[in-house]
Tab-separated table of C-alpha atoms in Angstrom:
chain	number	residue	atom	x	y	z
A	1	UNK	CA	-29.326	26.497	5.151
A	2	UNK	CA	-26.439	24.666	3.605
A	3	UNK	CA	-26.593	24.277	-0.453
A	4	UNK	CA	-27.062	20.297	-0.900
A	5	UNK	CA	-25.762	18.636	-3.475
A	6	UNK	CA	-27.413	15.512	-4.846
A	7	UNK	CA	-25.672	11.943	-5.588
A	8	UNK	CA	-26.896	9.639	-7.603
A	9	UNK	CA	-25.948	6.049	-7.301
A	10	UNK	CA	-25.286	3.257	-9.943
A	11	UNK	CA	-28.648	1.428	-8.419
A	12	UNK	CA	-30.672	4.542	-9.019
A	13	UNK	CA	-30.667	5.636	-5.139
A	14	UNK	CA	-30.438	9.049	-4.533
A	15	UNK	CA	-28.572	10.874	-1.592
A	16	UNK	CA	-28.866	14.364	-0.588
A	17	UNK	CA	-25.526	15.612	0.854
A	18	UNK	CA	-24.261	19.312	2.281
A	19	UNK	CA	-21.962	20.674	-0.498
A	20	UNK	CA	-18.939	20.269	1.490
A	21	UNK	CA	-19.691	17.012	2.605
A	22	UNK	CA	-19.658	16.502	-1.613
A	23	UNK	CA	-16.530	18.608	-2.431
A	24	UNK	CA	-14.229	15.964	-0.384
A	25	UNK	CA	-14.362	14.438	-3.348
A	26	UNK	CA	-12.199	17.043	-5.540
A	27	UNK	CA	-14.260	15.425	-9.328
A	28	UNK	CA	-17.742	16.894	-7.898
A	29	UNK	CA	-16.373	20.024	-6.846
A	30	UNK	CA	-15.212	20.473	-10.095
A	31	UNK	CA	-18.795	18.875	-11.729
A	32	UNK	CA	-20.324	21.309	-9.047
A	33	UNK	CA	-18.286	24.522	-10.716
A	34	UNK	CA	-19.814	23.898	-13.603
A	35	UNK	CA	-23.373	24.643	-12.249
A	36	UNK	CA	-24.693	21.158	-12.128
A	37	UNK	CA	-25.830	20.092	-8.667
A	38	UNK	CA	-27.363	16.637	-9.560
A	39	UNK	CA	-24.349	14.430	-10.060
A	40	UNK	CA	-24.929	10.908	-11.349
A	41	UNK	CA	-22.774	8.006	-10.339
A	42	UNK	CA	-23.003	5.321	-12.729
A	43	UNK	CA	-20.287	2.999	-11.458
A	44	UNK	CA	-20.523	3.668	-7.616
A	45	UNK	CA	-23.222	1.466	-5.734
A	46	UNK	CA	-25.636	2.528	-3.142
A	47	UNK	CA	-23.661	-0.019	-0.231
A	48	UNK	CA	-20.431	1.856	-1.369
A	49	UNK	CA	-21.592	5.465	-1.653
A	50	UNK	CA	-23.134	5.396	1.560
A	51	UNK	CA	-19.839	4.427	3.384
A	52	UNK	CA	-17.888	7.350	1.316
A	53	UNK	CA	-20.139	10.259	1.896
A	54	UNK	CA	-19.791	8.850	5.753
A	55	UNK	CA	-16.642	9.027	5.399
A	56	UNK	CA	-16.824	12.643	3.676
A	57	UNK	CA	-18.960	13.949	6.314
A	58	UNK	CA	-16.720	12.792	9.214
A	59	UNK	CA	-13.820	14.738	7.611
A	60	UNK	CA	-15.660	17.859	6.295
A	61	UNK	CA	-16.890	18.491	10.121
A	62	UNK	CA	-13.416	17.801	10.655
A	63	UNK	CA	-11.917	20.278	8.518
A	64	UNK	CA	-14.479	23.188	9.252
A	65	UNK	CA	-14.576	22.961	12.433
A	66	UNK	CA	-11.012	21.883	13.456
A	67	UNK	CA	-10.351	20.404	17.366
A	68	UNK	CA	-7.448	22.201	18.242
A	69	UNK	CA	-5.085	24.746	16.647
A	70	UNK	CA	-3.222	22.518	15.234
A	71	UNK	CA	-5.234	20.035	13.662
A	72	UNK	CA	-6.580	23.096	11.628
A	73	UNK	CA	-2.883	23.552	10.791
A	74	UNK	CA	-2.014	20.434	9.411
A	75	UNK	CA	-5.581	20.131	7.484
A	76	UNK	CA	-4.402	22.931	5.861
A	77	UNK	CA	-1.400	22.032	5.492
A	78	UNK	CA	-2.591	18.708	4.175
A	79	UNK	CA	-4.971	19.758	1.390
A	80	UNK	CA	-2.213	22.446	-0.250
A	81	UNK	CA	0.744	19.801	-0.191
A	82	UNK	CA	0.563	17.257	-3.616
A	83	UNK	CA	0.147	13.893	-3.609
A	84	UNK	CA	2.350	12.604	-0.927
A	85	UNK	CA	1.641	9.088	0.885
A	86	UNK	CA	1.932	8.047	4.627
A	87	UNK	CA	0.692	11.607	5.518
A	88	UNK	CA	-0.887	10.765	9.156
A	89	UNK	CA	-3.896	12.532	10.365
A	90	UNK	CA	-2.956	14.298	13.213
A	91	UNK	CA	-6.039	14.591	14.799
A	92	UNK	CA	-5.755	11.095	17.239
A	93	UNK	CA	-9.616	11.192	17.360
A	94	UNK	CA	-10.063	11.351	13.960
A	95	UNK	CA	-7.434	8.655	12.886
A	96	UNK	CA	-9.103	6.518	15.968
A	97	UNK	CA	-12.520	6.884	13.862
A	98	UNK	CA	-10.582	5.704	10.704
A	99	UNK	CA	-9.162	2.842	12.421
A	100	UNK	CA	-12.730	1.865	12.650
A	101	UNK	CA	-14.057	2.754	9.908
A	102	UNK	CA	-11.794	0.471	7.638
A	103	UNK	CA	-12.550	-2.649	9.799
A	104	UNK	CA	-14.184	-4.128	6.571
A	105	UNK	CA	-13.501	-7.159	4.523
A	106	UNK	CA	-10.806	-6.521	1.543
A	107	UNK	CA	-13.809	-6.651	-0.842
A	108	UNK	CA	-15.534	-3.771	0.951
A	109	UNK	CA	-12.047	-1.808	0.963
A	110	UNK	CA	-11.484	-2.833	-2.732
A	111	UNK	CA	-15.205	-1.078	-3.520
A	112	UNK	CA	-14.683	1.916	-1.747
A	113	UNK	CA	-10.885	2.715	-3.087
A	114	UNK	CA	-11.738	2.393	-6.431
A	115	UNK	CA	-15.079	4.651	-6.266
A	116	UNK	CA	-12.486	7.135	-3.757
A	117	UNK	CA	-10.026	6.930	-7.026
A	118	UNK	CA	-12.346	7.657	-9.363
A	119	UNK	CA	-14.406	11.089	-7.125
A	120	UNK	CA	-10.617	12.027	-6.564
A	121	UNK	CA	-11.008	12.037	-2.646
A	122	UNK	CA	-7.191	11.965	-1.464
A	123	UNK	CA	-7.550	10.850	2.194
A	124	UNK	CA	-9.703	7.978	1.667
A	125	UNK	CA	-7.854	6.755	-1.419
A	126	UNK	CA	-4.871	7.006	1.107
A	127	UNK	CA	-6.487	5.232	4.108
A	128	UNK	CA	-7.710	2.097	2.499
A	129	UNK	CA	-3.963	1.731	0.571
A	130	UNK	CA	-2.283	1.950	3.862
A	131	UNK	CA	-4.679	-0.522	4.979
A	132	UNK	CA	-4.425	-3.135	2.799
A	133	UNK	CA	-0.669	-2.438	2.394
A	134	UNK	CA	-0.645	-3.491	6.430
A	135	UNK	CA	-2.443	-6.508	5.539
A	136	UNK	CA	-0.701	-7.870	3.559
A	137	UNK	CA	1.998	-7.399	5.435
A	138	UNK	CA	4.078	-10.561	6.817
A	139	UNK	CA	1.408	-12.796	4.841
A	140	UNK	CA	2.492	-15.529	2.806
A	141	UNK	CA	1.965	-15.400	-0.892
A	142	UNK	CA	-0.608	-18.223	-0.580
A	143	UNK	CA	-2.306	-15.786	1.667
A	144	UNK	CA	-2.043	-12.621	-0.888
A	145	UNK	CA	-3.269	-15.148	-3.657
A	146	UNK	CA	-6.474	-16.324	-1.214
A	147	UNK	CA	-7.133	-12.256	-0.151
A	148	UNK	CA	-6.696	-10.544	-3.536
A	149	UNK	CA	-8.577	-13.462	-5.363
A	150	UNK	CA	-5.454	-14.334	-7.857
A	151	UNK	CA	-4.621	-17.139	-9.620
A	152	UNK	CA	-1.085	-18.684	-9.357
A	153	UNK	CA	-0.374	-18.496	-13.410
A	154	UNK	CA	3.569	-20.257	-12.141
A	155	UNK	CA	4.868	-23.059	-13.449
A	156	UNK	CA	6.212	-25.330	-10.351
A	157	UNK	CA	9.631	-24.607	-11.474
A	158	UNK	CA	9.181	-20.781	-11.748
A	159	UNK	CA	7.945	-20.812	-8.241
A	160	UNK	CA	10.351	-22.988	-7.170
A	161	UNK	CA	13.095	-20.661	-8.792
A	162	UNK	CA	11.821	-17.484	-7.471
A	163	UNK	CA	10.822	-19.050	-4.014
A	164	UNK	CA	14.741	-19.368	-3.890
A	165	UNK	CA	15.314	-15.903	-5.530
A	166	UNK	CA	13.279	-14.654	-2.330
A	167	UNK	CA	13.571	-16.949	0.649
A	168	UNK	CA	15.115	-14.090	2.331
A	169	UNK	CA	11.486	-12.758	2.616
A	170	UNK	CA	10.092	-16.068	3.116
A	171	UNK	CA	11.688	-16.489	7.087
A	172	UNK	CA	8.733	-17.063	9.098
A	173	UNK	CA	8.181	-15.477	12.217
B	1	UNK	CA	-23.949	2.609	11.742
B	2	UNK	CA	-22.931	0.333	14.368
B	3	UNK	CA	-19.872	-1.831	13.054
B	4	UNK	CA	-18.285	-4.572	15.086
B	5	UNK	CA	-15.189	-4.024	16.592
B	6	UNK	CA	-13.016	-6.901	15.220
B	7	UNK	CA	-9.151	-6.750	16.022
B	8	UNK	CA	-7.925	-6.772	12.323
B	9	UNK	CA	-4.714	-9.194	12.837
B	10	UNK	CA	-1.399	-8.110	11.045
B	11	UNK	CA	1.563	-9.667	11.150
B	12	UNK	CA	2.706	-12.743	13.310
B	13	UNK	CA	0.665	-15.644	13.026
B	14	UNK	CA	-1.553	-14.113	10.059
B	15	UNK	CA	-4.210	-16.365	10.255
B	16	UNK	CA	-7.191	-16.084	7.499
B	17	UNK	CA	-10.213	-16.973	8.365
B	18	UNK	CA	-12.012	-17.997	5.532
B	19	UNK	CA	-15.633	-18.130	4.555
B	20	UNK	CA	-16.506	-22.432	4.240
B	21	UNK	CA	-19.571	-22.106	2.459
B	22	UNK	CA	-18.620	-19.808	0.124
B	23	UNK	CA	-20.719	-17.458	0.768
B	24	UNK	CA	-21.524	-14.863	-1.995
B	25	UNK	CA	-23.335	-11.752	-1.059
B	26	UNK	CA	-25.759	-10.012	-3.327
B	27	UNK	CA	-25.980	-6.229	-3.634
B	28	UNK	CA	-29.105	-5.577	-2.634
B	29	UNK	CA	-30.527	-1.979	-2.702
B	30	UNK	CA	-31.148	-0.328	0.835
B	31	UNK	CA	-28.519	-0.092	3.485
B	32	UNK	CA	-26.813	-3.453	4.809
B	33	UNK	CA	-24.380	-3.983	7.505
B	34	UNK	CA	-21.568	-6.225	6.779
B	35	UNK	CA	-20.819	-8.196	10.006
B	36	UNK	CA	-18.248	-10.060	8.881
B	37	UNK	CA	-14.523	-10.706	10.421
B	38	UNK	CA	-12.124	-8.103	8.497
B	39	UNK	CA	-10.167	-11.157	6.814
B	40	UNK	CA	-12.968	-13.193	5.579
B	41	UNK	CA	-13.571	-13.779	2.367
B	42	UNK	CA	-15.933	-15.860	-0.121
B	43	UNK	CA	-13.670	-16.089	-3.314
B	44	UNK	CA	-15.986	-15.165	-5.289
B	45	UNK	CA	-17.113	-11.877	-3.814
B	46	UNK	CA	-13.768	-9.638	-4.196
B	47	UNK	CA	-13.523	-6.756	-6.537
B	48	UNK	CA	-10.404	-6.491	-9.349
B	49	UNK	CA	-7.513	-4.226	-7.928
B	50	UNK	CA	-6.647	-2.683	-10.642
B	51	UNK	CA	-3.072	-2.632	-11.810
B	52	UNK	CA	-2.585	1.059	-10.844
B	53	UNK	CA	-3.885	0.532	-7.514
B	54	UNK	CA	-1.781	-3.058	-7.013
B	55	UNK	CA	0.889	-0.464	-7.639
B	56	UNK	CA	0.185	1.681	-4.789
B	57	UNK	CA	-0.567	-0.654	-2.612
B	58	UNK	CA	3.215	-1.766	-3.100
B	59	UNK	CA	4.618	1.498	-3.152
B	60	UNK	CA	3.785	1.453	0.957
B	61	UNK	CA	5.165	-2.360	1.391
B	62	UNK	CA	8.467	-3.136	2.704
B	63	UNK	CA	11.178	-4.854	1.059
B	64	UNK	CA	10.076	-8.442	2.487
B	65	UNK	CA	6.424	-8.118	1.541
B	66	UNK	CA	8.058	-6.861	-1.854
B	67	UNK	CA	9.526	-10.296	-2.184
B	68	UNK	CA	6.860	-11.874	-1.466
B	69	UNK	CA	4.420	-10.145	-3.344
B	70	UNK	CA	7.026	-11.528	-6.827
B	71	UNK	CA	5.679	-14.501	-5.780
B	72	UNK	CA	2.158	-14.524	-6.025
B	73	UNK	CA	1.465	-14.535	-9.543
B	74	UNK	CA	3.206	-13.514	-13.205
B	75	UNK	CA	1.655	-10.035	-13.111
B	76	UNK	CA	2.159	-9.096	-9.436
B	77	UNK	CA	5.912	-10.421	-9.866
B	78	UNK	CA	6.119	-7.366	-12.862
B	79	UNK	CA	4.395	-5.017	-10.466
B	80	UNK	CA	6.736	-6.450	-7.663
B	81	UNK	CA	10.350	-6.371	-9.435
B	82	UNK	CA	9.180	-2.400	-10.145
B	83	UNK	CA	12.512	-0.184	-9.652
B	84	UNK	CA	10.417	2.499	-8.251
B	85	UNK	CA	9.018	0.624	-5.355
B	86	UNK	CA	12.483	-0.821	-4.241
B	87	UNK	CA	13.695	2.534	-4.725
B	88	UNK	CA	11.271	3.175	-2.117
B	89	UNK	CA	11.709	0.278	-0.069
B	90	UNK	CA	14.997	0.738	0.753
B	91	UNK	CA	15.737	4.731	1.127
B	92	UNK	CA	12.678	4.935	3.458
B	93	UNK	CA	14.824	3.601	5.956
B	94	UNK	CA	17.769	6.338	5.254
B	95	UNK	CA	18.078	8.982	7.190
B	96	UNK	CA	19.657	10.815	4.338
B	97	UNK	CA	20.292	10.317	0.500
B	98	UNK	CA	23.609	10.639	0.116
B	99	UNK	CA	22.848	13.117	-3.264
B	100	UNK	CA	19.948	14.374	-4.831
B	101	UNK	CA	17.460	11.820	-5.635
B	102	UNK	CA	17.803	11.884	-9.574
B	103	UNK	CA	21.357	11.860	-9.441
B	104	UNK	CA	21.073	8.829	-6.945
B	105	UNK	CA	18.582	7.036	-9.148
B	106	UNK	CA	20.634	7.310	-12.719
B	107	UNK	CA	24.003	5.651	-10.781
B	108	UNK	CA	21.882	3.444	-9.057
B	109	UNK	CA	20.050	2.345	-12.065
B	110	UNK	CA	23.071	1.973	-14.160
B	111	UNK	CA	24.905	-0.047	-11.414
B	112	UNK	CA	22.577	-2.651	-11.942
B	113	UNK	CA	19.176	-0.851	-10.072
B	114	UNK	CA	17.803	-0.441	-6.139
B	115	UNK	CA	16.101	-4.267	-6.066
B	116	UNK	CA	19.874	-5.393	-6.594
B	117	UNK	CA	21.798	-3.136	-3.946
B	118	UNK	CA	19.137	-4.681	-1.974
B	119	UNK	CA	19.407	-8.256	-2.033
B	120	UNK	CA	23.591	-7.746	-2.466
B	121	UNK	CA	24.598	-5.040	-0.533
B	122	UNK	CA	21.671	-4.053	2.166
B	123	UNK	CA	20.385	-7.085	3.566
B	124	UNK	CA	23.513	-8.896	4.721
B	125	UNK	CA	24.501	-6.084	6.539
B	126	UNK	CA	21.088	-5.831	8.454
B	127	UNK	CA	21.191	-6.880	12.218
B	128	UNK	CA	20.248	-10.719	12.258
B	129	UNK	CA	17.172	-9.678	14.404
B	130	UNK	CA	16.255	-7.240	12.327
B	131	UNK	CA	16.658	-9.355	8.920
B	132	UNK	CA	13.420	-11.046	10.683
B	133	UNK	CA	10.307	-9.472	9.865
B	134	UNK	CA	7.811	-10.061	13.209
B	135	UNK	CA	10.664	-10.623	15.352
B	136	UNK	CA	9.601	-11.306	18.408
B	137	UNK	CA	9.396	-8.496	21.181
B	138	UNK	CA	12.396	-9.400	22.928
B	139	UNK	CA	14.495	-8.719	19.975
B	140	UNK	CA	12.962	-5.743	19.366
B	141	UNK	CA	13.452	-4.451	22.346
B	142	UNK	CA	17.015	-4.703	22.300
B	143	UNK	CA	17.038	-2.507	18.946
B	144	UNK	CA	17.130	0.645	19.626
B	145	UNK	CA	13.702	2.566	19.514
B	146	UNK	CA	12.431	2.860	15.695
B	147	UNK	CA	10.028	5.372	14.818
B	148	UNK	CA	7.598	5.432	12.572
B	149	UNK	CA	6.349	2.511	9.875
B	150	UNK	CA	10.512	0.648	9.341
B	151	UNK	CA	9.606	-1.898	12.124
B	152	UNK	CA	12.300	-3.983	10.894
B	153	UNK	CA	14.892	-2.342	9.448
B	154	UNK	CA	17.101	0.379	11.792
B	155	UNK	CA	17.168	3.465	10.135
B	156	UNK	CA	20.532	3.823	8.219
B	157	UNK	CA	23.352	6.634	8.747
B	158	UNK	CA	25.452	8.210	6.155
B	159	UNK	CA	28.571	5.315	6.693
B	160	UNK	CA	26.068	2.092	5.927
B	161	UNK	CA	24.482	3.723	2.968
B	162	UNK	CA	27.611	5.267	1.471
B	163	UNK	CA	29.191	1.421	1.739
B	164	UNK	CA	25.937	0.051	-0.042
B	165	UNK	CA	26.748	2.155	-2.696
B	166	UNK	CA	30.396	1.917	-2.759
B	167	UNK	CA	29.864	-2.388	-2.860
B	168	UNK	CA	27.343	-1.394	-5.498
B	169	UNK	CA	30.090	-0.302	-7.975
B	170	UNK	CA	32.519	-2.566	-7.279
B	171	UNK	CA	30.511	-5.131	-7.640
B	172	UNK	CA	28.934	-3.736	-11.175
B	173	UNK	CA	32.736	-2.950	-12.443
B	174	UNK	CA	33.892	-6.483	-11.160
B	175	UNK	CA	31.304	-8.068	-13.642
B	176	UNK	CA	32.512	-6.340	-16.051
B	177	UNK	CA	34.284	-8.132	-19.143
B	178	UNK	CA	38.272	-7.915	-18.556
B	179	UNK	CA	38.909	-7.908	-22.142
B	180	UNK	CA	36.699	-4.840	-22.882
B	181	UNK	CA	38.346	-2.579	-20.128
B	182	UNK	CA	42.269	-4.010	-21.478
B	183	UNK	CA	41.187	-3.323	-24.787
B	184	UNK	CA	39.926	-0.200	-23.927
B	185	UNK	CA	42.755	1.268	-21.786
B	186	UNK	CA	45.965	-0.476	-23.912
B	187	UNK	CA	44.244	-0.184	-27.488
B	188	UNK	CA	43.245	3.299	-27.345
């Protein structure tokens, strides 16, 4: 029987989760070490913990039980090397299943990078960056404004002024 | 858990759709589906980015989404006009740094910095068709094949970066002030 680790979220809810399923997140492996196996959450929600041990679990059955030779190889490969971005999983399967997984609103993504920053889970941190990064891709600055919820703090002539500074960017498709 | 399969638009048209009644959704306990169109959003309802994370969002943008990001607001244009993230920006797209990165950093930096060779001495020289982020598929089918995330900008040899840099210094020792380099070389 696998050792389960128990997570408890900022609403109180509590989730029973296989240890490696946990230790995909690199803080409770290290919370774990210290021979404490109920790990409270104070600032990750219920909604948003779900979706990251789902996420944890898809990967740890990658990892342990790799497809092919070589996805096992680059797994490896991947959780020795340090922090190094645009590092594709190689497994098309797996990546396919990401693809999916981040179909979520930018407030959903937003949620579940910042509780991936803070349990120190590497892939996930990685995946939703990407992600947004290729949304906000060839958008406007309007458009980054109306997605990231910011407020234009420009005077009209500032804007103006660096609206020239960057019209190169500004050529629409 | 069943999600619905969306097609999360990118580039091109980039059109948002947003939320018209503003809607704002409660955290309730319990599990709850989100079935909502990847782009919408109630205003309300998005968490902060913090600052470090703006940061790494930018660190995977491209030098046009750089320039527009300056534009979106006082602290974004900060995070934006980072040297880092041009440094990025542009030698993702070299197939090789002409010398070890520090060294290349310092003389960049000094020569007046990475955003700079950019705007001066990299984007004139880019292919009109590929100075157009999103061109259209025509014109990128006439590139040759890119691999990888540069959609729009060719991957550079040794000659184009090596002329960058060479512009670079001219350029930085043409600004400088006559007087201080006569006064320097006759005066002793």
């Amino acid at each position: 029987m696998a050792k389960m680790i128990k997570l408890v979220s900022g609403d109180g809810a509590e989730f029973e989760v296989e240890e490696e399923v946990a230790f995909q997140s690199k803080i409770i492996k290290d919370i774990v070490a210290d021979a404490d196996d109920v790990i409270p959450l104070p600032t990750v929600s219920s909604k948003v913990l779900i979706q990251v041990i789902e996420y944890c679990r898809k990967h740890a059955a990658v990892n342990s039980f790799p497809l092919s030779p070589s996805s096992s190889a680059a797994a490896a490969a991947s959780s020795s090397s340090s922090i190094s971005y645009s590092k594709p999983v190689s497994d098309p399967a797996l990546r396919a299943w990401d693809n999916e997984f981040v179909k979520l609103n930018n407030s959903s993504l937003f949620d579940i990078v910042i509780a991936a920053n803070y349990l120190d889970i590497e892939e996930l941190v990685d995946l939703v960056l990407e992600t947004v990064a290729d949304r906000i891709k060839g958008k406007q600055a309007q458009e980054i404004r109306r997605q990231f919820n910011i407020e234009n703090d420009f005077t009209p002539e500032e804007e103006e002024a660096l609206r020239r500074e960057n019209s190169w960017a500004f050529q629409n498709n | 858990m069943k999600r619905p399969s969306i097609e999360v638009s990118g580039g091109g048209s980039g059109e948002l759709l947003l939320d018209e009644d503003n809607n704002k959704r409660s955290r309730s306990g319990g599990v709850y589906i989100e079935a909502v169109a990847p782009e919408e959003e109630g205003p309300l309802a998005v968490a902060e980015l913090g600052e470090d994370l703006v940061l790494e969002v930018l660190k995977r943008a491209d030098a046009w989404t750089l320039g527009r990001a300056a534009c979106v607001s006082r602290r974004w244009r900060r995070l934006a006009e980072d040297e880092g993230l041009w440094e990025a920006a542009c030698t993702r797209d070299w197939v090789k740094v002409p010398c070890g990165k520090q060294q290349l950093r310092s003389v960049v930096l000094a020569l007046g910095g990475f955003r700079r060779l950019h705007s001066l001495y990299i984007l004139p020289f880019l292919a009109p068709s590929a100075r157009r982020p999103g061109s259209g598929s025509l014109a990128l089918a006439l590139q040759p094949p890119v691999s990888g995330r540069s959609r729009h900008q060719p991957r550079w040899g040794k000659d184009e970066v090596q002329l960058s840099l060479s512009l670079l210094s001219i350029g930085f020792f043409e600004k400088m002030n006559p007087n201080t380099i006569t006064r320097r070389l006759g005066g002793g």
